[in-house]
């Protein structure tokens, strides 16, 4: 391979760009649960054709991020408390497996990288932290955790579940008192990993997910009750 070939940038297909852009917009809260996603708006936003936009929407529908209602079009999916509970159950096991694997197999550089991300998380103000920064640090944490676990299958499965879970993570972190607890829970994960305590890392990861689930499920149930009390504000 020549140097010029090694440096060549391969452009991504437009469909892939729209798919990733729409997925990110949903996961970071730009498009809220229940929000309509009309073709015209998406075409203008991404500068893409209607056929490309519709293909991207179909792919996100397969992931559960979008729901298409007959004669009304696509909407950002709601996640019911029951569905959220299932997502957290699966995430808890996958995250624990990754934590255990990381404690056993990660390199010293990866352990140091995980510690740096934790310290950046711990440095955020306990209240009023920038949500985009916070979610970005959590994404970085899990990217390193999955990579260092040396279990590609867990990583692929986790990537699928985390697309649904990102909306829930934003929900749990919206609780004013959640961030200090998150920092404390992540610290226990990092400390167990640094001690090469695989069982401790497993349990710390499970405890972190259980705590996040409790907060998110409480908020989702409160919202569900509010929606039932106000039919006009209910789902599309």
Short mmCIF file of C-alpha atoms in Angstrom, two decimals, residues 126-204:
data_model
loop_
_atom_site.label_atom_id
_atom_site.label_comp_id
_atom_site.label_asym_id
_atom_site.label_seq_id
_atom_site.Cartn_x
_atom_site.Cartn_y
_atom_site.Cartn_z
CA UNK A 126 -22.58 18.17 40.94
CA UNK A 127 -25.55 20.20 39.72
CA UNK A 128 -26.03 21.96 36.42
CA UNK A 129 -23.37 20.03 34.51
CA UNK A 130 -23.54 20.37 30.73
CA UNK A 131 -25.64 17.38 29.65
CA UNK A 132 -23.80 16.95 26.33
CA UNK A 133 -20.42 16.88 28.10
CA UNK A 134 -21.72 14.45 30.69
CA UNK A 135 -23.18 12.07 28.13
CA UNK A 136 -20.00 12.33 26.06
CA UNK A 137 -17.86 11.29 29.02
CA UNK A 138 -20.14 8.35 29.71
CA UNK A 139 -19.86 7.28 26.06
CA UNK A 140 -16.07 7.51 26.28
CA UNK A 141 -16.08 5.47 29.50
CA UNK A 142 -18.04 2.64 27.91
CA UNK A 143 -16.01 2.70 24.71
CA UNK A 144 -12.84 2.11 26.72
CA UNK A 145 -14.53 -0.44 29.01
CA UNK A 146 -15.76 -2.51 26.06
CA UNK A 147 -12.45 -2.30 24.19
CA UNK A 148 -10.42 -3.30 27.23
CA UNK A 149 -12.70 -6.22 28.08
CA UNK A 150 -11.30 -8.07 25.04
CA UNK A 151 -14.72 -9.57 24.33
CA UNK A 152 -15.93 -8.33 20.93
CA UNK A 153 -19.24 -10.18 21.24
CA UNK A 154 -20.11 -8.36 24.46
CA UNK A 155 -19.08 -5.10 22.79
CA UNK A 156 -21.37 -5.66 19.80
CA UNK A 157 -24.31 -6.65 21.98
CA UNK A 158 -23.70 -3.68 24.27
CA UNK A 159 -23.61 -1.29 21.29
CA UNK A 160 -27.07 -2.49 20.28
CA UNK A 161 -28.58 -2.13 23.75
CA UNK A 162 -26.89 1.20 24.49
CA UNK A 163 -28.71 2.87 21.59
CA UNK A 164 -31.94 2.30 23.50
CA UNK A 165 -30.31 2.97 26.83
CA UNK A 166 -28.91 6.39 25.92
CA UNK A 167 -32.38 7.92 26.14
CA UNK A 168 -32.75 6.29 29.55
CA UNK A 169 -29.33 7.53 30.64
CA UNK A 170 -30.35 11.09 29.80
CA UNK A 171 -33.53 10.48 31.80
CA UNK A 172 -31.72 9.21 34.90
CA UNK A 173 -29.08 11.94 34.74
CA UNK A 174 -31.82 14.57 34.53
CA UNK A 175 -32.50 13.89 38.22
CA UNK A 176 -30.80 16.77 40.10
CA UNK A 177 -29.17 14.49 42.66
CA UNK A 178 -28.07 11.72 40.31
CA UNK A 179 -24.60 12.91 39.22
CA UNK A 180 -22.85 12.59 42.63
CA UNK A 181 -24.19 9.04 42.94
CA UNK A 182 -23.04 8.26 39.39
CA UNK A 183 -19.53 9.52 40.19
CA UNK A 184 -19.38 7.41 43.36
CA UNK A 185 -20.58 4.31 41.51
CA UNK A 186 -18.09 4.77 38.66
CA UNK A 187 -15.31 5.29 41.21
CA UNK A 188 -16.07 1.87 42.70
CA UNK A 189 -15.89 0.33 39.22
CA UNK A 190 -12.52 1.98 38.50
CA UNK A 191 -11.07 1.05 41.89
CA UNK A 192 -12.09 -2.59 41.51
CA UNK A 193 -10.54 -2.66 38.03
CA UNK A 194 -7.31 -1.08 39.26
CA UNK A 195 -7.15 -3.72 41.99
CA UNK A 196 -7.69 -6.39 39.30
CA UNK A 197 -10.67 -7.54 41.32
CA UNK A 198 -12.83 -9.14 38.63
CA UNK A 199 -15.64 -10.11 41.00
CA UNK A 200 -15.64 -6.63 42.53
CA UNK A 201 -15.77 -5.01 39.08
CA UNK A 202 -18.70 -7.26 38.13
CA UNK A 203 -20.65 -6.28 41.23
CA UNK A 204 -19.77 -2.57 40.97
#
